[in-house]
């Protein structure tokens, strides 16, 4: 008998679908066999950013070859709304007003996708254009918001600013980001009897899809079953953005009695669906001559787009992370979730947090230049400490702070100070290429700030042959959640992981689930699955104790077997015996995150169960003639608590960094003056390619990490935090750019730092430097 | 005439008579063959999720090429073996070494891009016996986007794959059989297939092409379909008659002739690159960054010129090098300096039924300095915001003559006469460079778009003159972030 099981927790187990990914056997929704008669659905969208619709003539669409059905607002059986926060501000189809270029007006279902796509182009839609509000700046002037702003404050920031030794203010622009999941949005609906429908959807949030489909069909939730086995990437882009495609497919299925599939092409996907919010951050900071912060006032104005979607919680989270790892003695932070005539921005890995953190890191950079000190010194000087330096702007004390420990380890292992010297020497000699370095930390709060989402369910069946069926509310988007939760169940029963069948997430098995988001997937679903497994285990122990007449404490689950007193029985033997004795071998499991509470009205509470930490040190080389750059070396030290699976965690850290780096550097969303997005495919929207990864990429997981809170096997969430390690890439470029003005002027390099932005910043600094000298 | 296309799908023969001339290989695989391992990520040859490998019979052996199935038309498969991610799996279901390495190194997360990476890596193993350095691996994967992993584990998998003897696989074991089967398919008949009125032709000789095109001047000529493919997938243009150049061996040549390098219209970038790089290292460097392996295995310099895009990368290179363009219509031939071909935006000096036959690039004369720079948001697989190409004839410190051409700065690829005039006859020093930089403003009034603003285009173009100066005068200075940095001092 083996002494260990295969696939225990802490094992660097491969992704459960790895062998299927590489051989083309992993099935995505578009790969499923299509039922006979399936209709393909395509959307007709607005070409105007803001206009009254004066005429919609869909007859040419109806008359087109192969068309079976055309749907517009009037054809919706239930409510024409898919607002995820129930603000009734997001119609499925526009009626008399369009509010962004790309807004769906109708859908057409045809025999083939090609015919549907061609037919969608035949609609006659006439508009009376209205003035569009496109930029954050324009929106600030209107003052129109999609939801209520938030204020976080502690102390008297205004007074402290007045009294500070030194004070400076500025503005930072932060660009958005397209998710660029490789598998685009897609849903396939299968009509059932009566009011029933099954929707297979590429979604992070099956329950939300279920709710929305029911709502739009005018059916109860119990009529709708939503299923997802895996997504080809999501990153937040499938938290709410799948709703549209799912409800449209479901309507076609119910109206025609035929299966229906809705899959936009890449361009429409990028034009129609929301992205990471772009922000305008106004800051005012007071500090002393050593660079220690006294007071901070910041306003985070976000381009939310035409509807609220998740912009409320996203902009809230930007405030929650505006402190990053730093203590602000007096602080006032305000959000402005602004309405614009652009796509409705949505969740994206970090959920507003990264933009908040960028604002905080800009303050550090400004202070460093103002005081003539190294930014790393300023960072360390302002970290949360014990005692009276532990309270966040939302009045939650930071109790698990390891930022200094991580920074100091990384400072040492990356050779920060030695390299700082070398870079200075290089820059003095080099005319075209300049190098820069930056070490930035991350502290990220874990939990949904909407407290009710912090619950999860699981369903575990043990069959008489000892094989196990696992289901939970979490979804698999590549992060390896299914693998981690299966490891938890294998560990509980002490069986090899291949005895645990991982099954598609479905609302029919585990109801009322939360989105797989906020990095909480394994924390919550792992706990729920553990609870389900333990419930069954308890029953097996009860049974064994009675059957073999031994005390409960003499029953022990060993790898592949169970010790009962002095004998061992195979796990499968125990389960069969238990079945014969009429023991229930199925259980649900439930988990709710403890300790958390949040009062938005007062801006006080404990929104986060704990914090995850990390730091990255990035070195960049910049070509000051072209603005091009390259990342020569990146060192990362990241905290995942006591890892459930170091291989999967490493994948999240490496991938998160590169995604964050892409956001802050080459990824640029570009709208024309009419409000049409012109970067809507990989030919125009550039995510990092293989050659953009750092030349040297040293990634370490913090050794002996622990979570002081009682999370699943004391691990920590890892989905989002590493994205913000990418902030070091922006600061490394900024540091290289600063060298052209002898590090006397803060470059205020705003992301995305495209080569153009970098060159223009170089030129600005050179001009200012010349002026200063003359 | 042969009225069917014939190819191997894996090791099974396929003959198709009724073929939509613009049906893509991707749609064919997913819809007709239900081989759904090959994915659609972008339908424009950019993300690489649809990467498949074609094996072609070349000099009695097989040449394996990764290509984008989403923009290749089915008719272009004629005479090839098409391999997809499914074909790499052994008959006993065992994973191929490149697949196993990707699993072992955690190279997949969401898995959607993975089949494409697997196919690119498989193709690499056919080209390189040992694991190449990181720079080559970056090039191999430049046409495969991954949003999850940050690429590090995939690069590790490439190294690991070579530990598992990837060249001794079941596909290699059947290579003799494949060569024989493809040998039986090779002929010099013109292929003509279609779908009702719509036709796809694939002539096997240049004469047959000349005749066909003269008779069907409305036809669309396709070489690599890296541009025409997008007309179909993105613009949904209906092309009724397509003439494919890929079977014409005499056009798929690059030769070092008496007057210069002769680039046949049908030769793809991959095959043209080494010869061009030997004479003009920076041409090689620009081509290395043009598109991706998949794009360079299909796309041609001939097509890049014929389409006349203002942002094509090869025209400025060819203009600066003083290339001549040779056109043919029926039996009539004419030639011109290549810059004269580009009349206006979307308009070239090409008559109906006339096609690009070859481009002749003179060898660089002694004392010349040739430099070319591609500026984009991303180094790899990105369309240029600006492409600058400089050729300077130096006599000691004096510039005898200068040919300067830019892409992305005007409605066509274009020379910079004011800059050239300012350089010619002047000493090659910083004052001259500054004056030439100023003169550039007379040559161009660029536009603002999503790739770059007018200001940036102008400023960076001016600065590239300075880069050229620093590179050619000060060997102590680093000037290149990517590629072969030693090039800078050639």
Tab-separated table of C-alpha atoms in Angstrom, chain B residues 113-294:
chain	number	residue	atom	x	y	z
B	113	UNK	CA	-4.337	28.835	-27.405
B	114	UNK	CA	-2.577	25.568	-26.595
B	115	UNK	CA	-3.213	23.591	-29.799
B	116	UNK	CA	-1.665	26.452	-31.734
B	117	UNK	CA	1.431	26.524	-29.544
B	118	UNK	CA	1.724	22.765	-29.840
B	119	UNK	CA	1.683	22.983	-33.622
B	120	UNK	CA	4.223	25.818	-33.713
B	121	UNK	CA	6.486	23.839	-31.437
B	122	UNK	CA	6.009	20.690	-33.511
B	123	UNK	CA	7.021	22.628	-36.632
B	124	UNK	CA	10.096	23.940	-34.809
B	125	UNK	CA	11.228	20.406	-34.064
B	126	UNK	CA	11.195	19.699	-37.800
B	127	UNK	CA	13.404	22.696	-38.495
B	128	UNK	CA	15.848	22.536	-35.647
B	129	UNK	CA	17.552	19.381	-34.431
B	130	UNK	CA	18.451	20.838	-31.100
B	131	UNK	CA	16.724	23.316	-28.865
B	132	UNK	CA	17.390	26.803	-30.222
B	133	UNK	CA	18.205	29.833	-28.123
B	134	UNK	CA	15.518	31.982	-26.530
B	135	UNK	CA	15.541	34.541	-29.323
B	136	UNK	CA	14.621	31.902	-31.876
B	137	UNK	CA	11.934	30.522	-29.588
B	138	UNK	CA	10.486	34.021	-29.273
B	139	UNK	CA	10.310	34.149	-33.062
B	140	UNK	CA	8.752	30.698	-33.270
B	141	UNK	CA	5.985	31.722	-30.875
B	142	UNK	CA	5.582	35.336	-32.043
B	143	UNK	CA	2.413	34.335	-33.863
B	144	UNK	CA	0.846	32.548	-30.906
B	145	UNK	CA	-0.785	34.681	-28.253
B	146	UNK	CA	-1.321	33.363	-24.761
B	147	UNK	CA	-3.204	35.465	-22.231
B	148	UNK	CA	-2.811	33.166	-19.218
B	149	UNK	CA	0.729	31.946	-18.716
B	150	UNK	CA	2.992	34.868	-19.501
B	151	UNK	CA	4.799	32.434	-21.841
B	152	UNK	CA	7.511	31.378	-19.394
B	153	UNK	CA	6.214	27.800	-18.954
B	154	UNK	CA	5.705	27.438	-22.692
B	155	UNK	CA	9.300	28.398	-23.344
B	156	UNK	CA	10.323	25.866	-20.694
B	157	UNK	CA	8.199	23.291	-22.495
B	158	UNK	CA	10.056	23.953	-25.715
B	159	UNK	CA	13.299	22.995	-23.999
B	160	UNK	CA	11.696	20.007	-22.310
B	161	UNK	CA	10.215	18.763	-25.600
B	162	UNK	CA	13.686	18.308	-27.001
B	163	UNK	CA	14.524	15.984	-24.120
B	164	UNK	CA	11.759	13.670	-25.295
B	165	UNK	CA	13.089	13.000	-28.825
B	166	UNK	CA	10.349	14.833	-30.674
B	167	UNK	CA	11.805	14.090	-34.101
B	168	UNK	CA	11.466	10.359	-33.650
B	169	UNK	CA	7.690	10.325	-33.646
B	170	UNK	CA	5.007	8.418	-35.507
B	171	UNK	CA	4.811	11.152	-38.128
B	172	UNK	CA	8.498	10.756	-38.916
B	173	UNK	CA	8.032	6.995	-38.996
B	174	UNK	CA	5.536	7.405	-41.826
B	175	UNK	CA	7.439	10.089	-43.710
B	176	UNK	CA	8.477	7.815	-46.591
B	177	UNK	CA	4.854	6.878	-47.063
B	178	UNK	CA	3.855	10.545	-46.990
B	179	UNK	CA	6.527	11.506	-49.505
B	180	UNK	CA	5.355	8.766	-51.839
B	181	UNK	CA	1.723	9.804	-51.483
B	182	UNK	CA	2.463	13.482	-52.108
B	183	UNK	CA	4.704	12.479	-55.005
B	184	UNK	CA	1.743	10.776	-56.629
B	185	UNK	CA	-0.286	13.979	-56.235
B	186	UNK	CA	2.268	16.253	-57.885
B	187	UNK	CA	1.416	17.275	-61.431
B	188	UNK	CA	1.572	20.320	-63.690
B	189	UNK	CA	-2.124	20.473	-64.484
B	190	UNK	CA	-3.958	23.672	-63.683
B	191	UNK	CA	-6.347	22.980	-60.846
B	192	UNK	CA	-9.820	24.402	-61.370
B	193	UNK	CA	-12.443	23.744	-58.753
B	194	UNK	CA	-15.418	25.707	-57.634
B	195	UNK	CA	-18.812	26.020	-56.151
B	196	UNK	CA	-21.246	26.828	-58.928
B	197	UNK	CA	-20.179	30.061	-60.603
B	198	UNK	CA	-17.433	30.741	-58.145
B	199	UNK	CA	-14.034	29.333	-59.074
B	200	UNK	CA	-10.668	28.612	-57.602
B	201	UNK	CA	-7.715	28.161	-59.952
B	202	UNK	CA	-4.264	26.966	-59.075
B	203	UNK	CA	-2.032	26.991	-62.162
B	204	UNK	CA	1.300	25.202	-61.967
B	205	UNK	CA	3.290	27.382	-64.401
B	206	UNK	CA	3.791	31.091	-64.889
B	207	UNK	CA	2.588	30.822	-68.471
B	208	UNK	CA	-0.623	29.164	-67.351
B	209	UNK	CA	-1.047	31.949	-64.793
B	210	UNK	CA	-0.473	34.654	-67.396
B	211	UNK	CA	-3.020	33.095	-69.671
B	212	UNK	CA	-5.602	32.541	-66.944
B	213	UNK	CA	-5.310	36.037	-65.507
B	214	UNK	CA	-5.463	37.668	-68.909
B	215	UNK	CA	-8.646	35.724	-69.586
B	216	UNK	CA	-10.061	36.468	-66.090
B	217	UNK	CA	-8.784	39.943	-65.255
B	218	UNK	CA	-11.464	40.354	-62.552
B	219	UNK	CA	-9.942	37.478	-60.581
B	220	UNK	CA	-8.225	38.000	-57.277
B	221	UNK	CA	-4.653	36.761	-57.177
B	222	UNK	CA	-3.734	35.037	-53.967
B	223	UNK	CA	-0.287	34.040	-52.856
B	224	UNK	CA	-0.194	33.709	-49.074
B	225	UNK	CA	-3.691	35.140	-48.479
B	226	UNK	CA	-2.374	36.895	-45.389
B	227	UNK	CA	-4.158	40.001	-46.648
B	228	UNK	CA	-6.830	38.622	-48.989
B	229	UNK	CA	-7.831	36.141	-46.279
B	230	UNK	CA	-8.932	39.082	-44.145
B	231	UNK	CA	-11.004	40.568	-46.950
B	232	UNK	CA	-13.047	37.409	-46.626
B	233	UNK	CA	-13.076	36.787	-42.886
B	234	UNK	CA	-13.366	40.396	-41.749
B	235	UNK	CA	-14.963	42.344	-44.548
B	236	UNK	CA	-17.050	39.414	-45.780
B	237	UNK	CA	-16.108	40.279	-49.331
B	238	UNK	CA	-17.343	37.846	-51.914
B	239	UNK	CA	-14.541	36.793	-54.256
B	240	UNK	CA	-15.899	34.885	-57.191
B	241	UNK	CA	-12.674	33.973	-58.944
B	242	UNK	CA	-9.482	33.265	-57.091
B	243	UNK	CA	-6.163	32.424	-58.723
B	244	UNK	CA	-3.623	30.911	-56.391
B	245	UNK	CA	0.119	31.250	-57.084
B	246	UNK	CA	1.378	28.702	-54.589
B	247	UNK	CA	1.884	25.825	-57.026
B	248	UNK	CA	4.074	27.767	-59.470
B	249	UNK	CA	7.631	26.654	-58.763
B	250	UNK	CA	9.247	29.204	-61.096
B	251	UNK	CA	7.727	32.106	-59.122
B	252	UNK	CA	8.664	30.626	-55.769
B	253	UNK	CA	12.353	31.367	-56.191
B	254	UNK	CA	14.921	33.769	-54.937
B	255	UNK	CA	18.140	33.888	-56.917
B	256	UNK	CA	21.348	35.827	-56.775
B	257	UNK	CA	21.514	36.917	-60.412
B	258	UNK	CA	23.967	39.095	-62.285
B	259	UNK	CA	22.078	42.356	-61.664
B	260	UNK	CA	20.974	41.633	-58.192
B	261	UNK	CA	18.766	39.489	-56.013
B	262	UNK	CA	15.760	38.280	-58.004
B	263	UNK	CA	12.754	37.772	-55.778
B	264	UNK	CA	10.017	35.737	-57.449
B	265	UNK	CA	6.477	36.917	-56.741
B	266	UNK	CA	5.529	33.613	-55.163
B	267	UNK	CA	8.336	33.181	-52.693
B	268	UNK	CA	7.314	33.562	-49.073
B	269	UNK	CA	9.100	35.703	-46.531
B	270	UNK	CA	10.613	32.755	-44.720
B	271	UNK	CA	12.378	31.518	-47.817
B	272	UNK	CA	13.423	34.958	-48.991
B	273	UNK	CA	14.771	36.107	-45.642
B	274	UNK	CA	18.187	34.443	-45.518
B	275	UNK	CA	19.301	35.593	-48.969
B	276	UNK	CA	18.167	39.159	-48.383
B	277	UNK	CA	19.749	39.225	-44.940
B	278	UNK	CA	23.068	38.115	-46.386
B	279	UNK	CA	23.289	41.259	-48.477
B	280	UNK	CA	21.161	43.594	-46.375
B	281	UNK	CA	21.249	42.478	-42.734
B	282	UNK	CA	18.590	45.005	-41.759
B	283	UNK	CA	16.191	43.671	-44.382
B	284	UNK	CA	16.540	40.347	-42.649
B	285	UNK	CA	15.899	41.994	-39.305
B	286	UNK	CA	12.738	43.749	-40.506
B	287	UNK	CA	11.445	40.570	-42.120
B	288	UNK	CA	12.158	38.649	-38.926
B	289	UNK	CA	9.771	41.041	-37.192
B	290	UNK	CA	7.221	41.113	-39.997
B	291	UNK	CA	4.151	39.103	-39.049
B	292	UNK	CA	5.031	35.790	-37.476
B	293	UNK	CA	6.406	32.448	-38.569
B	294	UNK	CA	2.891	31.493	-39.680
